[in-house]
Amino acid sequence: MYPLALFLFPLAAAILSLCAGKRAGGVALLASVLYLGLAGSAWLAVCDGGADISDLDWQTTWLLEFGTRLHLRLDPLSALLLLLTALAGPWIVGSALRGGPSKSGIIEPRPSTYQALILFAQAALAGAFLAADALVFYTCWELCMVPIWLLFCWSPHQERGRVALRFFIYTLCGSLLMLAAFIYVHARTGEPGARSFELAAMHAAGAGLSEREQVFVFGALCTAFAIKMPLVPVHGWQPETYFAATAEGRMLLSALLAKLGVYGVIVWLVPMAPAGLAAFGGILVALAVAGAVYGSLLALAQKNLVRTITYASLAHMGLIAAGVFASALVSDGNLTGTSGLYGAALQMLSHSITSIGLFFIADLIERRIGSSDLGIAGALREQAPAFGWLSLVVVLGSIAVPLTSGFWGELLLLRSLFDHAPELAALGTLSMVLGAVYMLRAYQRVMLGEPAVGVPPIAPLSGRELAVLGTLAACVILLGLFPRIVIDAFTVTTPDVALR
Amino acid sequence: MTALDTIGLIPLFPLLGFIVLVLGNRRLSQRLVAAVGCGSLLASCALAGSAFFGLGMRPPEARSLLSTTLTWLDLGGGLRLDFGFLFDPLSAVFVLIITFVGLLIHIYSVGYLWTDPGLHRYFAFLNLFVFFMLLLVMGKNLVVTFVGWEGVGLCSYLLIGFWSRKEAGNEAAKKAFVMNRVGDAGFLLGLLWFAATFGSLEYDALSLVGTKDATDLMIIGLLFFVGAAGKSAQFPLYGWLPDAMAGPTPASALIHAATMVTSGIYLLARCNAVYVAAPVAQGMVAVVGAFTALAAAVVALTQNDIKRVLAYSTVSQLGFMFLGLGSGAPGAAIFHVTTHAFFKALLFLGAGSVIHALHGEQDIRRMGGLGKPLPVTRATFLVGTLAIAGLPPFSGFFSKEELLGHVLAYDFRLWILALAGSALTAFYMLRLYLLVFGATFRGTPSTGHLLHEAPASMAVPLVALAFLSLFGGWLGVPHVIGALLGHPPHFIGEFLASVLPVAGTHEGAVSTEAALGCALAAAALGASYAFVRYYLQNHLPAPPSNALVRFISEEYRLDRGYALVAEQPMTGLGKLLSTSVEPRIGGGVPTASARVAFQVGALFRRAQTGDVGFYALLMTLAAALLLLIDF
């Protein structure tokens, strides 16, 4: 019953915290911590390998006339992404819980609706990661957008409405392409009346399409997933959206929603259109690596911390996509056991942790100084040492220094790129070098040097802030020391729940 | 063999020291910080010493110990990323240097930074550095070495920027990290190529070198050399090292002179089999090494900052070591690493003592006559100077002769270059010594009054290192000198023989005795010219002023080269993309999609004619279409 519980728990928690009024923050935090426990035990059940299949797979009839069933299941990858979704919860809720003084007056902790929206987003994401049915996947995929969109209501940005609308329309374009592709493949799953949106049936039907059809299916799905990650050149919605979003909105977008795109590529795209992959894969890998370098170069040109982190995120997602596509190409569409899959799994986890951390750091600075522009503040590490040093750990994780979380993922992704084309791996290492440049430069300008003239010393971290940043930094190190805890689940599972 | 069961503890102690210092933070008293910082190194050094002798007791063929502590990742297909140690003569030599010289520098640092409020941070980083450095040389595979490799780079970054208010230090720290990253990218690609070629990342796999494709081996060799050039400051990636002197001087002594910068030599010596099988890569190493040795020595002639002169001499000496590696004599290179660790650490610590006495003054034009107030520093610095100049009977003489002998056997032209570098080394080092300690004090009288000899914690390491610089050469008396002295044993060569078989002979175009004479003459010539120029003339000679000298004294304007080749194109491209391409992608596509949506909307609005007959027609058509699709 894990899948159903994992889906319903945050939903129930969202409703509960909505009703909790003033205690919403506490309820949401408690719920998100309990949810982490639940996701953790589900993860262990998957890792265990001996778990009963009924624990990991749940279905009931839903819209049978369309051939769709409410089918949720846990495989290693979805269990990992659920763990990630649950792990992000306490940090994001914790970030939303912070009140206290800021440059522009006292900030109240976010209201109950805000907390409920975060939990609702978790539920929708869980649904998408659990779905073994295309229509369920699509529904949850779209549901994710709603809370993110609504969170813009709390943004202090002048043009939040316009930015949010543009973001919504842009991603909706992609989603509709995906829906069209799903319906097209669905129509080929069998005779009318015997058709199905079931994952396995969709894979079989997709692989049975002619090459030309597959090219179209691949193009449609790939566009949808690429917009979500996002990948260059369909990342147009990202910079402004991240900039205008609240800190928690940025965290949800970069840490969780972006991963939905990668997940879609691995689970839905690659097996459903193998011929499309063979036709487009080579170009896509090159495009994704070029996108990683493009993102790095743009990060280099930014004068604002949030924008730097945004483009860094773009670069990292590009490398993940490149690794996945490269491994898929090398292994003819079967990602099981490839370094692309392992690298993507590790790097998704690491990127989520570090981007939550980086956006949290940017928000801390924004609140204390009133701006996240580089060069306004200086010497913050001297004024708030714990803040400075914990931030450094997160930064090091982001630039993939060994024994931090980012290293192993990047190593494996580069390896999968290398197996496809060594020259592209060389280009990939360029983004690694540039990553060190823009991250250390941003760190230097904010944290080191002389204190800025006319800016009063910042307040040290509050207890809550220390808890969030401290646990983030701890996870960066832990994952760097023991990357196996992530990968073991992929190797010890029984065949019937192994990645399809 | 109990001493050998504990090799895993050697890096553990510095790590524990780091953890204690980080957790204890400001709560620890200065005394406790010093005790933890030095104590961890003492424990580690004692273990290293006993393991070293334990290894020496074993028969040569059994001097390689492997242990696996944990598996980081298992990628299937035989490729496992394990964490574990390899302890063989090559690692043992490095481990001993790192822990012993490290211990001395830790002790010295206590006196040097006693009053600094960041003392606990300093020792934490220094301990962490030793931990990573030990991982680097004790790793049983390329991954562990790479982890240590980037780890020492990180510690170097932290220590160069130790005084975070100093903008120059922050810039230098970032520069060091980034340039090392460029090298690391090469190393990483080499590592991937190695994995693809050998199907493994273990050093064991090197025994299969004979069965592999020569092109693959050449590429691996060249990529590893890119990594080594970054870490060990070879042309064109040496620009970070002179700037790195912005950090605390003892840290420079440990990281940027004695240990970290020799990582590249370690890596190439460890992978010697690849270079033996790939002569092109080997030749590249030799040529770049010789060129760097000479080019850096030329710059060192013109520098006036005491630490910068030493930094360039480090670059130059590292060039000699690479020249040795490229000449097929990794054993000689390792021997030079050893003696260099002694005398270069000594020189840096001596420089630190001078800077300490002068309260931060680093310009040698404002020094002079420091021999009287600083007798211990002067005497030990002189030993270091003569050792690096390669004059007998100091340690540098032996290791450099050994190295030059192999170079001569490899290539006559490179040998000539090396001789020139050797002569220049003797000149600029004597110049440095004489300007600092000779003649009379040229600084302001106020600083002159405050001159004081180093405290005991700083003096003891100086004396210990001077002792090693004086006698360390007897670890490996080259055969040609040995012939004159009744063939004393070549300890280091014999010890390393099981890992690094001595290749080639000493026979070349010039007889070995004549070669020895030439090398000695070159060093003596350089030294005596410096003596004439800076000692006998009792004033500061003005340097010749012409375009070439200016070009050299501005360090070949290498920074402008970096800016022109890498920095400006990258930032320029980033700016160009963010002003030209990105707005179109960011604004163009969504705006266009919105426009399409509105136009489609307008189109459908036109269909809303209000004519029921038209609606009926559309309905029929649509129903027909649906039926067509379904069947």
PDB file of C-alpha atoms in Angstrom, chain B residues 231-369:
ATOM      1  CA  LYS B 231      48.737  20.811 -10.061  1.00  0.00           C
ATOM      2  CA  SER B 232      52.503  20.921 -10.424  1.00  0.00           C
ATOM      3  CA  ALA B 233      52.612  24.336 -12.071  1.00  0.00           C
ATOM      4  CA  GLN B 234      54.064  23.619 -15.499  1.00  0.00           C
ATOM      5  CA  PHE B 235      53.831  25.859 -18.531  1.00  0.00           C
ATOM      6  CA  PRO B 236      51.302  27.218 -19.380  1.00  0.00           C
ATOM      7  CA  LEU B 237      49.400  26.474 -16.175  1.00  0.00           C
ATOM      8  CA  TYR B 238      51.967  27.726 -13.658  1.00  0.00           C
ATOM      9  CA  GLY B 239      50.608  31.262 -13.296  1.00  0.00           C
ATOM     10  CA  TRP B 240      48.674  30.479 -10.125  1.00  0.00           C
ATOM     11  CA  LEU B 241      51.684  29.402  -8.075  1.00  0.00           C
ATOM     12  CA  PRO B 242      53.510  32.746  -7.685  1.00  0.00           C
ATOM     13  CA  ASP B 243      50.190  34.403  -6.789  1.00  0.00           C
ATOM     14  CA  ALA B 244      49.477  31.684  -4.262  1.00  0.00           C
ATOM     15  CA  MET B 245      52.161  33.238  -2.076  1.00  0.00           C
ATOM     16  CA  ALA B 246      49.445  35.533  -0.702  1.00  0.00           C
ATOM     17  CA  GLY B 247      48.658  32.811   1.828  1.00  0.00           C
ATOM     18  CA  PRO B 248      50.456  32.279   5.151  1.00  0.00           C
ATOM     19  CA  THR B 249      54.105  31.439   4.511  1.00  0.00           C
ATOM     20  CA  PRO B 250      54.186  28.061   6.331  1.00  0.00           C
ATOM     21  CA  ALA B 251      51.196  26.960   4.261  1.00  0.00           C
ATOM     22  CA  SER B 252      53.128  27.966   1.146  1.00  0.00           C
ATOM     23  CA  ALA B 253      56.052  25.928   2.410  1.00  0.00           C
ATOM     24  CA  LEU B 254      53.953  22.805   2.856  1.00  0.00           C
ATOM     25  CA  ILE B 255      51.509  23.053  -0.016  1.00  0.00           C
ATOM     26  CA  HIS B 256      53.174  25.159  -2.662  1.00  0.00           C
ATOM     27  CA  ALA B 257      56.700  23.907  -2.212  1.00  0.00           C
ATOM     28  CA  ALA B 258      57.159  20.581  -0.486  1.00  0.00           C
ATOM     29  CA  THR B 259      54.105  18.428  -1.136  1.00  0.00           C
ATOM     30  CA  MET B 260      51.042  19.362  -3.159  1.00  0.00           C
ATOM     31  CA  VAL B 261      52.926  20.682  -6.158  1.00  0.00           C
ATOM     32  CA  THR B 262      54.775  17.392  -6.447  1.00  0.00           C
ATOM     33  CA  SER B 263      51.489  15.496  -6.913  1.00  0.00           C
ATOM     34  CA  GLY B 264      51.927  15.670 -10.661  1.00  0.00           C
ATOM     35  CA  ILE B 265      55.309  13.970 -10.356  1.00  0.00           C
ATOM     36  CA  TYR B 266      53.693  11.279  -8.244  1.00  0.00           C
ATOM     37  CA  LEU B 267      50.915  10.663 -10.734  1.00  0.00           C
ATOM     38  CA  LEU B 268      53.262  10.394 -13.685  1.00  0.00           C
ATOM     39  CA  ALA B 269      55.691   8.194 -11.777  1.00  0.00           C
ATOM     40  CA  ARG B 270      52.808   5.977 -10.696  1.00  0.00           C
ATOM     41  CA  CYS B 271      51.669   5.648 -14.292  1.00  0.00           C
ATOM     42  CA  ASN B 272      55.223   5.329 -15.567  1.00  0.00           C
ATOM     43  CA  ALA B 273      54.299   2.215 -17.550  1.00  0.00           C
ATOM     44  CA  VAL B 274      52.007   4.310 -19.748  1.00  0.00           C
ATOM     45  CA  TYR B 275      54.796   6.751 -20.560  1.00  0.00           C
ATOM     46  CA  VAL B 276      57.321   4.025 -21.264  1.00  0.00           C
ATOM     47  CA  ALA B 277      54.862   2.684 -23.839  1.00  0.00           C
ATOM     48  CA  ALA B 278      54.018   6.131 -25.226  1.00  0.00           C
ATOM     49  CA  PRO B 279      57.258   7.892 -26.245  1.00  0.00           C
ATOM     50  CA  VAL B 280      55.419  10.887 -27.690  1.00  0.00           C
ATOM     51  CA  ALA B 281      53.750  11.651 -24.373  1.00  0.00           C
ATOM     52  CA  GLN B 282      57.030  11.053 -22.596  1.00  0.00           C
ATOM     53  CA  GLY B 283      58.853  13.419 -24.922  1.00  0.00           C
ATOM     54  CA  MET B 284      56.170  16.039 -24.352  1.00  0.00           C
ATOM     55  CA  VAL B 285      56.693  15.767 -20.597  1.00  0.00           C
ATOM     56  CA  ALA B 286      60.437  16.199 -21.020  1.00  0.00           C
ATOM     57  CA  VAL B 287      60.181  19.188 -23.354  1.00  0.00           C
ATOM     58  CA  VAL B 288      57.572  21.036 -21.301  1.00  0.00           C
ATOM     59  CA  GLY B 289      59.548  20.283 -18.151  1.00  0.00           C
ATOM     60  CA  ALA B 290      62.814  21.594 -19.586  1.00  0.00           C
ATOM     61  CA  PHE B 291      61.135  24.678 -20.999  1.00  0.00           C
ATOM     62  CA  THR B 292      59.403  25.458 -17.701  1.00  0.00           C
ATOM     63  CA  ALA B 293      62.599  24.874 -15.735  1.00  0.00           C
ATOM     64  CA  LEU B 294      64.431  27.446 -17.802  1.00  0.00           C
ATOM     65  CA  ALA B 295      61.607  29.968 -18.280  1.00  0.00           C
ATOM     66  CA  ALA B 296      60.776  30.106 -14.574  1.00  0.00           C
ATOM     67  CA  ALA B 297      64.444  30.407 -13.624  1.00  0.00           C
ATOM     68  CA  VAL B 298      64.744  33.426 -15.938  1.00  0.00           C
ATOM     69  CA  VAL B 299      61.800  35.133 -14.242  1.00  0.00           C
ATOM     70  CA  ALA B 300      63.258  34.370 -10.823  1.00  0.00           C
ATOM     71  CA  LEU B 301      66.290  36.503 -11.775  1.00  0.00           C
ATOM     72  CA  THR B 302      64.164  39.617 -11.881  1.00  0.00           C
ATOM     73  CA  GLN B 303      61.821  39.235  -8.923  1.00  0.00           C
ATOM     74  CA  ASN B 304      62.223  41.246  -5.753  1.00  0.00           C
ATOM     75  CA  ASP B 305      59.605  39.655  -3.515  1.00  0.00           C
ATOM     76  CA  ILE B 306      61.355  37.008  -1.412  1.00  0.00           C
ATOM     77  CA  LYS B 307      58.446  34.580  -1.677  1.00  0.00           C
ATOM     78  CA  ARG B 308      57.975  35.172  -5.382  1.00  0.00           C
ATOM     79  CA  VAL B 309      61.592  34.317  -6.094  1.00  0.00           C
ATOM     80  CA  LEU B 310      61.110  31.095  -4.169  1.00  0.00           C
ATOM     81  CA  ALA B 311      57.823  30.403  -5.961  1.00  0.00           C
ATOM     82  CA  TYR B 312      59.494  30.707  -9.363  1.00  0.00           C
ATOM     83  CA  SER B 313      62.335  28.552  -8.178  1.00  0.00           C
ATOM     84  CA  THR B 314      59.731  25.950  -7.209  1.00  0.00           C
ATOM     85  CA  VAL B 315      58.195  26.098 -10.677  1.00  0.00           C
ATOM     86  CA  SER B 316      61.657  25.731 -12.141  1.00  0.00           C
ATOM     87  CA  GLN B 317      62.630  22.800  -9.915  1.00  0.00           C
ATOM     88  CA  LEU B 318      59.351  21.066 -10.728  1.00  0.00           C
ATOM     89  CA  GLY B 319      60.306  21.507 -14.357  1.00  0.00           C
ATOM     90  CA  PHE B 320      63.523  19.642 -13.640  1.00  0.00           C
ATOM     91  CA  MET B 321      61.532  16.827 -12.090  1.00  0.00           C
ATOM     92  CA  PHE B 322      59.270  16.553 -15.129  1.00  0.00           C
ATOM     93  CA  LEU B 323      62.347  16.616 -17.318  1.00  0.00           C
ATOM     94  CA  GLY B 324      63.599  13.654 -15.322  1.00  0.00           C
ATOM     95  CA  LEU B 325      60.284  11.845 -15.714  1.00  0.00           C
ATOM     96  CA  GLY B 326      60.269  12.538 -19.426  1.00  0.00           C
ATOM     97  CA  SER B 327      63.808  11.259 -19.725  1.00  0.00           C
ATOM     98  CA  GLY B 328      62.646   7.914 -18.432  1.00  0.00           C
ATOM     99  CA  ALA B 329      64.087   8.360 -14.971  1.00  0.00           C
ATOM    100  CA  PRO B 330      61.132   8.528 -12.566  1.00  0.00           C
ATOM    101  CA  GLY B 331      63.355   7.288  -9.746  1.00  0.00           C
ATOM    102  CA  ALA B 332      65.653  10.281 -10.163  1.00  0.00           C
ATOM    103  CA  ALA B 333      62.629  12.581 -10.263  1.00  0.00           C
ATOM    104  CA  ILE B 334      61.328  11.125  -7.001  1.00  0.00           C
ATOM    105  CA  PHE B 335      64.775  11.527  -5.446  1.00  0.00           C
ATOM    106  CA  HIS B 336      64.713  15.183  -6.458  1.00  0.00           C
ATOM    107  CA  VAL B 337      61.184  15.492  -5.025  1.00  0.00           C
ATOM    108  CA  THR B 338      62.603  14.255  -1.735  1.00  0.00           C
ATOM    109  CA  THR B 339      65.585  16.574  -1.490  1.00  0.00           C
ATOM    110  CA  HIS B 340      63.526  19.439  -2.879  1.00  0.00           C
ATOM    111  CA  ALA B 341      60.942  18.895  -0.144  1.00  0.00           C
ATOM    112  CA  PHE B 342      63.706  19.357   2.418  1.00  0.00           C
ATOM    113  CA  PHE B 343      65.490  22.389   1.031  1.00  0.00           C
ATOM    114  CA  LYS B 344      62.475  24.172  -0.417  1.00  0.00           C
ATOM    115  CA  ALA B 345      60.491  23.817   2.800  1.00  0.00           C
ATOM    116  CA  LEU B 346      63.589  25.080   4.601  1.00  0.00           C
ATOM    117  CA  LEU B 347      63.897  28.100   2.302  1.00  0.00           C
ATOM    118  CA  PHE B 348      60.230  28.978   2.658  1.00  0.00           C
ATOM    119  CA  LEU B 349      60.309  28.655   6.410  1.00  0.00           C
ATOM    120  CA  GLY B 350      63.477  30.738   6.446  1.00  0.00           C
ATOM    121  CA  ALA B 351      61.735  33.349   4.327  1.00  0.00           C
ATOM    122  CA  GLY B 352      58.851  33.192   6.777  1.00  0.00           C
ATOM    123  CA  SER B 353      61.258  33.817   9.626  1.00  0.00           C
ATOM    124  CA  VAL B 354      62.646  36.867   7.783  1.00  0.00           C
ATOM    125  CA  ILE B 355      59.167  38.196   7.017  1.00  0.00           C
ATOM    126  CA  HIS B 356      58.130  37.561  10.615  1.00  0.00           C
ATOM    127  CA  ALA B 357      61.178  39.458  11.886  1.00  0.00           C
ATOM    128  CA  LEU B 358      60.474  42.374   9.546  1.00  0.00           C
ATOM    129  CA  HIS B 359      56.748  42.414  10.359  1.00  0.00           C
ATOM    130  CA  GLY B 360      55.499  41.588   6.922  1.00  0.00           C
ATOM    131  CA  GLU B 361      58.200  43.124   4.701  1.00  0.00           C
ATOM    132  CA  GLN B 362      58.765  40.909   1.645  1.00  0.00           C
ATOM    133  CA  ASP B 363      60.797  43.134  -0.676  1.00  0.00           C
ATOM    134  CA  ILE B 364      64.434  42.028  -0.723  1.00  0.00           C
ATOM    135  CA  ARG B 365      65.553  45.504  -1.808  1.00  0.00           C
ATOM    136  CA  ARG B 366      64.608  46.705   1.647  1.00  0.00           C
ATOM    137  CA  MET B 367      66.402  43.906   3.467  1.00  0.00           C
ATOM    138  CA  GLY B 368      70.125  43.202   3.806  1.00  0.00           C
ATOM    139  CA  GLY B 369      72.426  42.621   6.719  1.00  0.00           C
TER     140      GLY B 369
END
